[in-house]
Amino acid sequence: MALAESWQKAEVPGPLKAMLIPNPEVAASLISRSRNPVIVSGSETPKLEINGKRLIKYVEMLSERFSAPIVATSNTVRAFDEDRWRNVYSLSLAEATAKLSNPDWSVEGKNPPHDTALFIGFKYYTLWLALSNLKHYAEHLKTVSLEKYYQPHAAWSLPNLTDERWMENLEKITQKKEG
Amino acid sequence: MVSKHVKVKVDELKAGSAVLKNLEISLGRILEEYWEEPVGPTPQPEMTDLREWDKKLLEKYRPLYMPFCDVCCLCTMGKCDLTKNKRGACGLDMSAQQSRIVLLACCIGAATHTAHARHLLEHLLDRYGRRHVLDVGGVNIEVEAPITRLVYGIRPRTLGDLEDVLDYVEKEITALISATHTGQEGNNMDFESKVFHAGMIDHLAMEVADIAQISAFNFPKADPEPRFAELGFGSVDASKPVILVIGHNVPPAIEITRYLKENGLEGKVELCGLCCTAHDASRHTHNAKIVGPLSWQLRFIRSGVPDVIVVDEQCIRADTLIEAGKVKTPVIATNGKNCQGLPDRTMDDPEEVARTLIEGGVGALILDPVKVGEVAVKTALGLAPRRERFKVMPDVEEVVREAKKCRQCNECMRACPNNLNIPKAMVEAAAGKLEGLAGLLDYCIGCARCDSACPERISIHTYMAKASEKALKEERFKIRVGRGAIQDVEIRNVGSPIVLGEIPGVVAFVGCSNYAEGGREVAEMAEEFAKRKYIVVASGCAAMSMAMTRDEEGKTIYERYPGDFDAGGVVNVGSCVSNAHIAGAAIKIASIFAKRKLRANYEEIADYIHNRVGAVGVAWGAMSQKAAAIASGFWRLGIPVIVGPHGFKYRRMLLGDKDLKGHWEVYDARTGKKVYAGPTPEHLFYAAESKEEVLPLIAKLCMRPNDTTKGRAIKLTHYIDLYKRTYGRIPEDIHLFVRTEADIPITMKDEIKSFLEEKGWVETEIPDPTLLPRLIRRRVE
């Protein structure tokens, strides 16, 4: 399985494909450089575990590490509420996609608007379509997929990974810098 | 009055006193005029006649495009890269290309229903004549064809009248398809308007098809309590010769039942069906059984149970002949649109055709439904004893042996639309544990892309079915057969409570079975809203999926809830083309209850429905172009449609933005003043990620500007309750839906009032809402 190949093999997007995130340090650096990142966490987030660790924990760690608000799609906000996690906003994936394509928008209503959006916890095809919209209509936005499988419509995407490698990546991306 | 030209040409006519040469007479076919209502502003609208109405909707509900493919490959100047809204060689940009593809899909859908309607009508005209009177509900129905009356502008009385309606439909579809040609339409919003036009035309074609077949085949005529039919894999008696019909065009199935009856064979041969032909066969005869939705095709064919397969048109697997060949089942194709490569035996002696099929023929194309009836029955009777050994699933040993060949390459999983973890189940199966494979079948849509992708050619789908064999054999459910139209008296009874909001909504579960999490979600959603006293309506494969869940007493939703169009009713209207009755019911609320003029008065009726009738369509497993066309017909009427996760692949939504206050203003028809009415309904076409997201959304999308305070309070109660249940908190947008304190549900008063205070809520007016300035009764200076 090639690293930068769509997980669902028929999903051949077109000439422009996501840049591969070769290692977690690159992802962390990409996110760190953005002025106002946002995390978009999908309907699968509360259901997924990686080797016994809940995916939602990684989303919360991402939020903490990069001081990024979380947009929880579908009813995912419930799981964050149960974790007593703050800084979470509930929008559907459809609404979040429409909002993110507006260059002046941020979920908290603050300036600067979002220039980077991280995606995690979606059904493969729902995300590829939402990312497709942003690829074509949101030039201001850098989209980063932190999913287990390569997402061709993102600007940057993790490659196709095993659970172990996915976990390793997320652990390193969310690791706080020393000092 | 409608005319259809007939030309008579005489080369030479000799009479005693004269000789006439080259005489040509042109006659118009004249429809008798029975309808005194004056013709409204838009009889037989062409594609730009309702453009202004479409614009009003499209300004509120903006397209969100999610390109499925970044290139266009429709002409030889291409492929063209449209990434990031680049223009192609023809000048089209990505937005226009996406809307163009949506239009193409809707045209395919509309053309499919239309060609079906034409084919069916011609058959019925041959058999019953042009003067056969339309009867969809006897004395209970005066408005027999609400869409035809509204769009085409006539009151059809006979089968012959419907020919003219289809002439119009065909003309419009041709024009719409031509707009997608290179170098034609270039504006995405105009494409979107044409999408709406295709949808409206599609509804017209569906209505023609269903009222024709109801009238001629004596289907239930708007009966709220028609008989029950048996549904499920296990309902088919495999000990008898079995004929399976698949598709949407019912005449071959009807001729099979006729032949059985005329030859004293009723009860001796099992007739069962898949997809809408099954719905319609069950509307015709109590002997027809429904196997299940279209996702059941492959598992049933591969079970070897059918001795003969009769296919007609639409939603039939393209590899039916190959799959049937594996279990030595002959296929009879019955429709020119789906010949399956088979030899045309229409003119041959049925006895001879049956003999060929019994002796090993793979199939035949027979374009005469009467002959199909005879050949199918004779073949089933002759072949069944010889096919005994094929009527079995593979044994467990075979599954284990084959599972051991699995390389764990993941190709099956990567081909699966639902990303099912087949490799894991294969490891378990290789160790003799089939539970994993069995569990996958509940989430399987029956596409068999896994089989196709497997480098070891393991028959994965078959083995899933084998692992679930016991459960499949126990699949026996009851479904109320399709009733067709909604009675006028039912409309009169519910018109007021719907429009005032006291019946909180009409929720229609329609469409195909491309579910992300299995069909049980449709049943659960339907049950939720039936319990809450919404009117639940169903059609097509969704209506079947709803029946495939039982309660503790073993009863299905159709056995637990009444079938009348009233609060708490669960109404199966029938097959795909019966969707016309759902739109028809909304139209009849405007015309019968509200007494709005119906004839060729589209804008006013749509405006009424959009602002007052709290209806929502849910196509949870929608996959086809027909489903797209059906949805677009509802959009033009201003009725929102929700699709399931795979519906993202329709590549565009129509979303409202509740933050843009100006988008939600309506005219108050009493004064002409523009009034903020809140985001009601908030979206027109929306794809959702999960059932949990959809439950409160359905309740929310049932709100309308016209709701009375009592009605709004009821609707808010359901919205807030469902939201709390699935999201675990109260919705953050309640303040947008509360207009006066009287809107606040009494049981939630304290909680909501403090929420409203936090939001700085202020009271707003409740308008007599309209989007049409011409309906303003008195202007404010």
PDB file of C-alpha atoms in Angstrom, chain B residues 29 56 73 127 133 141 145 177 231 255 322 330 375 378 415 422 456 476 495 558 580 650 696 706 712 749 761:
ATOM      1  CA  ARG B  29     -56.672  15.927 -30.397  1.00  0.00           C
ATOM      2  CA  LYS B  56     -35.774  33.193  -4.007  1.00  0.00           C
ATOM      3  CA  CYS B  73     -13.928  14.746 -19.078  1.00  0.00           C
ATOM      4  CA  ARG B 127     -54.727  -3.390 -22.598  1.00  0.00           C
ATOM      5  CA  VAL B 133     -61.089   6.104 -16.227  1.00  0.00           C
ATOM      6  CA  ILE B 141     -60.376  11.501  -3.800  1.00  0.00           C
ATOM      7  CA  ALA B 145     -53.543  14.194  -9.743  1.00  0.00           C
ATOM      8  CA  ILE B 177     -30.287  17.769 -20.960  1.00  0.00           C
ATOM      9  CA  LEU B 231     -41.402  -9.430   3.760  1.00  0.00           C
ATOM     10  CA  GLU B 255     -48.945 -11.238 -15.939  1.00  0.00           C
ATOM     11  CA  ILE B 322     -23.496 -13.750 -14.381  1.00  0.00           C
ATOM     12  CA  PRO B 330     -32.209 -18.473 -15.996  1.00  0.00           C
ATOM     13  CA  VAL B 375     -42.672 -18.534 -19.813  1.00  0.00           C
ATOM     14  CA  LYS B 378     -43.571 -22.877 -17.059  1.00  0.00           C
ATOM     15  CA  ALA B 415     -13.108  -1.362  -1.779  1.00  0.00           C
ATOM     16  CA  ILE B 422     -13.399  -7.944   6.396  1.00  0.00           C
ATOM     17  CA  GLU B 456      -7.823 -14.656  -4.306  1.00  0.00           C
ATOM     18  CA  ARG B 476     -40.103 -12.747   8.265  1.00  0.00           C
ATOM     19  CA  GLY B 495     -54.573  20.406   7.213  1.00  0.00           C
ATOM     20  CA  TYR B 558     -46.513  -1.241  10.476  1.00  0.00           C
ATOM     21  CA  ALA B 580     -45.567  11.584  -6.061  1.00  0.00           C
ATOM     22  CA  TYR B 650     -24.235  13.963  -4.192  1.00  0.00           C
ATOM     23  CA  PRO B 696     -33.103  16.759  16.335  1.00  0.00           C
ATOM     24  CA  ASN B 706     -46.495  30.236  10.004  1.00  0.00           C
ATOM     25  CA  ARG B 712     -44.163  26.281  17.709  1.00  0.00           C
ATOM     26  CA  LYS B 749     -40.073  27.522  30.668  1.00  0.00           C
ATOM     27  CA  TRP B 761     -33.454  37.677  23.001  1.00  0.00           C
TER      28      TRP B 761
END
